[in-house]
Each structure stands twice: as C-alpha cells, then as structure tokens.
CSV table of C-alpha atoms in Angstrom, one decimal:
chain,number,residue,atom,x,y,z
A,1,UNK,CA,81.8,2.8,-33.6
A,2,UNK,CA,83.2,1.6,-30.1
A,3,UNK,CA,84.8,4.8,-29.1
A,4,UNK,CA,88.3,2.9,-29.1
A,5,UNK,CA,91.4,4.7,-31.2
A,6,UNK,CA,93.8,2.3,-32.0
A,7,UNK,CA,97.1,3.7,-34.3
A,8,UNK,CA,100.1,1.1,-35.3
A,9,UNK,CA,103.6,2.8,-36.3
A,10,UNK,CA,106.5,1.0,-37.2
A,11,UNK,CA,110.3,2.8,-38.4
A,12,UNK,CA,111.1,1.4,-41.6
A,13,UNK,CA,115.1,1.7,-40.7
A,14,UNK,CA,114.8,-0.4,-37.4
A,15,UNK,CA,111.7,-2.3,-37.7
A,16,UNK,CA,110.4,-1.0,-34.2
A,17,UNK,CA,106.7,-0.6,-33.9
A,18,UNK,CA,104.8,1.3,-31.6
A,19,UNK,CA,101.3,1.0,-30.9
A,20,UNK,CA,99.1,3.3,-29.2
A,21,UNK,CA,95.8,2.7,-28.2
A,22,UNK,CA,92.7,5.3,-26.9
A,23,UNK,CA,90.2,4.7,-24.7
A,24,UNK,CA,87.2,6.5,-23.7
A,25,UNK,CA,87.1,7.8,-20.4
A,26,UNK,CA,83.3,7.1,-20.0
A,27,UNK,CA,80.9,4.5,-20.7
A,28,UNK,CA,81.5,0.7,-19.9
A,29,UNK,CA,85.4,-1.2,-19.9
A,30,UNK,CA,85.7,-4.4,-20.6
A,31,UNK,CA,85.3,-6.1,-17.1
A,32,UNK,CA,81.5,-4.7,-17.4
A,33,UNK,CA,80.8,-5.6,-20.7
A,34,UNK,CA,82.1,-9.4,-19.7
A,35,UNK,CA,80.5,-9.3,-16.7
A,36,UNK,CA,77.4,-7.7,-18.7
A,37,UNK,CA,77.3,-10.4,-21.1
A,38,UNK,CA,77.9,-13.5,-18.9
A,39,UNK,CA,74.5,-12.3,-16.8
A,40,UNK,CA,72.4,-12.5,-19.9
A,41,UNK,CA,73.5,-16.3,-20.6
A,42,UNK,CA,72.9,-16.7,-16.9
A,43,UNK,CA,69.2,-14.9,-17.5
A,44,UNK,CA,68.3,-15.8,-20.9
A,45,UNK,CA,65.8,-18.8,-19.5
A,46,UNK,CA,64.2,-16.3,-17.4
A,47,UNK,CA,64.1,-13.5,-19.9
A,48,UNK,CA,62.5,-15.8,-22.4
A,49,UNK,CA,60.0,-17.0,-20.3
A,50,UNK,CA,59.2,-13.4,-19.3
A,51,UNK,CA,58.7,-12.5,-22.8
A,52,UNK,CA,56.2,-15.9,-23.5
A,53,UNK,CA,53.9,-14.6,-20.6
A,54,UNK,CA,54.0,-10.9,-22.0
A,55,UNK,CA,53.1,-12.3,-24.9
A,56,UNK,CA,50.5,-14.9,-23.8
A,57,UNK,CA,48.8,-12.2,-22.0
A,58,UNK,CA,48.3,-9.6,-24.7
A,59,UNK,CA,46.7,-12.8,-26.2
A,60,UNK,CA,44.4,-13.4,-23.4
A,61,UNK,CA,43.6,-9.8,-23.3
A,62,UNK,CA,42.5,-9.4,-26.9
A,63,UNK,CA,40.6,-12.9,-26.3
A,64,UNK,CA,38.9,-11.3,-22.9
A,65,UNK,CA,38.1,-8.0,-24.5
A,66,UNK,CA,36.3,-9.6,-27.7
A,67,UNK,CA,34.2,-12.7,-25.9
A,68,UNK,CA,32.0,-10.5,-24.0
A,69,UNK,CA,31.1,-8.2,-27.3
A,70,UNK,CA,30.3,-11.6,-29.0
A,71,UNK,CA,28.0,-12.5,-26.4
A,72,UNK,CA,26.5,-9.7,-26.4
A,73,UNK,CA,26.0,-9.3,-29.8
A,74,UNK,CA,25.4,-13.0,-30.5
A,75,UNK,CA,24.8,-15.1,-27.3
A,76,UNK,CA,21.0,-14.7,-28.2
A,77,UNK,CA,20.9,-17.6,-30.6
A,78,UNK,CA,23.0,-19.8,-28.2
A,79,UNK,CA,20.7,-22.4,-26.4
A,80,UNK,CA,21.1,-21.0,-22.5
A,81,UNK,CA,22.8,-23.8,-21.1
A,82,UNK,CA,25.9,-23.6,-23.7
A,83,UNK,CA,25.6,-19.7,-23.1
A,84,UNK,CA,26.0,-20.7,-19.2
A,85,UNK,CA,29.1,-23.0,-20.2
A,86,UNK,CA,30.8,-19.8,-22.1
A,87,UNK,CA,29.9,-17.4,-19.6
A,88,UNK,CA,31.5,-19.8,-16.8
A,89,UNK,CA,34.5,-20.7,-19.1
A,90,UNK,CA,35.1,-16.8,-19.4
A,91,UNK,CA,34.8,-16.1,-15.9
A,92,UNK,CA,37.6,-19.0,-14.9
A,93,UNK,CA,39.6,-17.6,-17.9
A,94,UNK,CA,39.7,-14.3,-16.6
A,95,UNK,CA,40.8,-15.5,-13.0
A,96,UNK,CA,43.7,-17.3,-14.1
A,97,UNK,CA,44.4,-14.2,-16.3
A,98,UNK,CA,45.1,-12.6,-13.1
A,99,UNK,CA,47.2,-15.2,-11.1
A,100,UNK,CA,49.2,-16.9,-13.6
A,101,UNK,CA,52.9,-16.7,-13.6
A,102,UNK,CA,53.5,-19.2,-16.2
A,103,UNK,CA,52.8,-18.5,-19.9
A,104,UNK,CA,51.9,-22.4,-20.2
A,105,UNK,CA,49.1,-22.8,-17.4
A,106,UNK,CA,47.8,-19.3,-19.2
A,107,UNK,CA,47.9,-21.0,-22.7
A,108,UNK,CA,46.3,-23.6,-21.7
A,109,UNK,CA,43.2,-22.1,-20.0
A,110,UNK,CA,43.2,-19.6,-23.2
A,111,UNK,CA,42.9,-22.9,-25.2
A,112,UNK,CA,40.6,-24.4,-22.8
A,113,UNK,CA,37.8,-21.3,-23.5
A,114,UNK,CA,38.4,-21.0,-27.1
A,115,UNK,CA,37.0,-24.5,-26.7
A,116,UNK,CA,34.1,-23.6,-24.8
A,117,UNK,CA,33.4,-20.7,-26.8
A,118,UNK,CA,33.6,-22.2,-30.1
A,119,UNK,CA,30.0,-22.7,-30.8
A,120,UNK,CA,29.7,-18.6,-30.3
A,121,UNK,CA,32.9,-17.4,-32.5
A,122,UNK,CA,31.0,-20.0,-35.3
A,123,UNK,CA,27.5,-18.0,-34.8
A,124,UNK,CA,29.2,-14.6,-34.6
A,125,UNK,CA,31.1,-15.9,-38.0
A,126,UNK,CA,27.7,-17.1,-39.7
A,127,UNK,CA,26.0,-13.7,-38.7
A,128,UNK,CA,29.0,-11.5,-40.0
A,129,UNK,CA,29.1,-13.8,-43.5
A,130,UNK,CA,24.8,-13.0,-43.3
A,131,UNK,CA,25.2,-9.6,-43.2
A,132,UNK,CA,28.0,-9.3,-46.0
A,133,UNK,CA,26.3,-11.2,-48.7
A,134,UNK,CA,22.3,-10.1,-47.4
A,135,UNK,CA,20.4,-8.9,-50.4
A,136,UNK,CA,23.6,-10.0,-52.9
A,137,UNK,CA,23.1,-12.5,-55.4
A,138,UNK,CA,26.2,-14.8,-55.3
A,139,UNK,CA,28.2,-13.3,-57.9
A,140,UNK,CA,27.5,-9.3,-56.3
A,141,UNK,CA,28.8,-10.9,-53.3
A,142,UNK,CA,32.0,-12.7,-54.2
A,143,UNK,CA,33.0,-9.3,-55.9
A,144,UNK,CA,32.2,-7.9,-52.6
A,145,UNK,CA,34.4,-9.9,-50.8
A,146,UNK,CA,37.0,-9.7,-53.2
A,147,UNK,CA,36.8,-6.1,-53.1
A,148,UNK,CA,36.8,-6.1,-49.0
A,149,UNK,CA,40.0,-8.5,-49.2
A,150,UNK,CA,41.7,-6.0,-51.6
A,151,UNK,CA,41.1,-2.9,-49.2
A,152,UNK,CA,42.3,-4.9,-46.4
A,153,UNK,CA,46.1,-5.7,-47.9
C-alpha cells in the first residue's frame, strides 16, 4: 500500500542473505514524511483552535439566521422592552460574529444572546405546540405527535 517492494533471499547452502528494496521515484521520501509529521504536531494546537472557531461560527450562523425569523413570527407577543433587548442583543451578537477570531469569545457572545432571547424561544415553542394540537383532543394530539416523531426518525 505504500509503494515499496522489499524482497529477501537466502542461499540455502552458504547461508548468504540478500535484500532488495525498491522505492517509487515519485511521491514523498522518508525525510519529507518525517518533517510533515513533526509539523503536524507543531501546528496541532493551532489547527484545533481553527476547527473550534469554524464549528462555533457555523452554530452562530444558524442562530443568526433563525433569530430574525422568530422575531418576525413571534416578536409581537413580547413586551416592547423585551423585544428591544433581543434586537439589541442580536445586533451585538452579529458584530462579535463578524470580528471574533477566538472560539471562546464567540461562544460567550452566543450564550449571552441565547439567554437574552430565551423568552422569544419560549413563545415560539408555545406557538408551535398550540398550532400542532389546535382543535385536537389530547388523545388525537398525542397520536399526531407520535406519528410526526416516527416520520422524523
């Protein structure tokens, strides 16, 4: 699998052994592989931090996409000062998302926004639940929810 052919032969009468090793003339030589392995260890911490930042940015982007939709659909159910607080928190969160180069700072901003936006999320969940069970008996609503869960699996 590594492109190296190694053959050993031993003459039975004299006991002389000979080895032949054939390496491909292309690809990486052993020194290059060793150098790359050393560099991978050297840069592992930076690579890990970059991966953490990319992951939290993806989470932040999802949150930043859904929050305005929730505000449009359920924001009218909030007291004006609560809605303003959420809108202000959303603006701050967007700013941090744009400039953050450290995953911990972005995580902190996202957690702060989620705490501020909790009343909006609760209203949205209540609205969705009301819509799902509207006009149904408790038994019918339960059956409906079970069927939806089965479809999602």
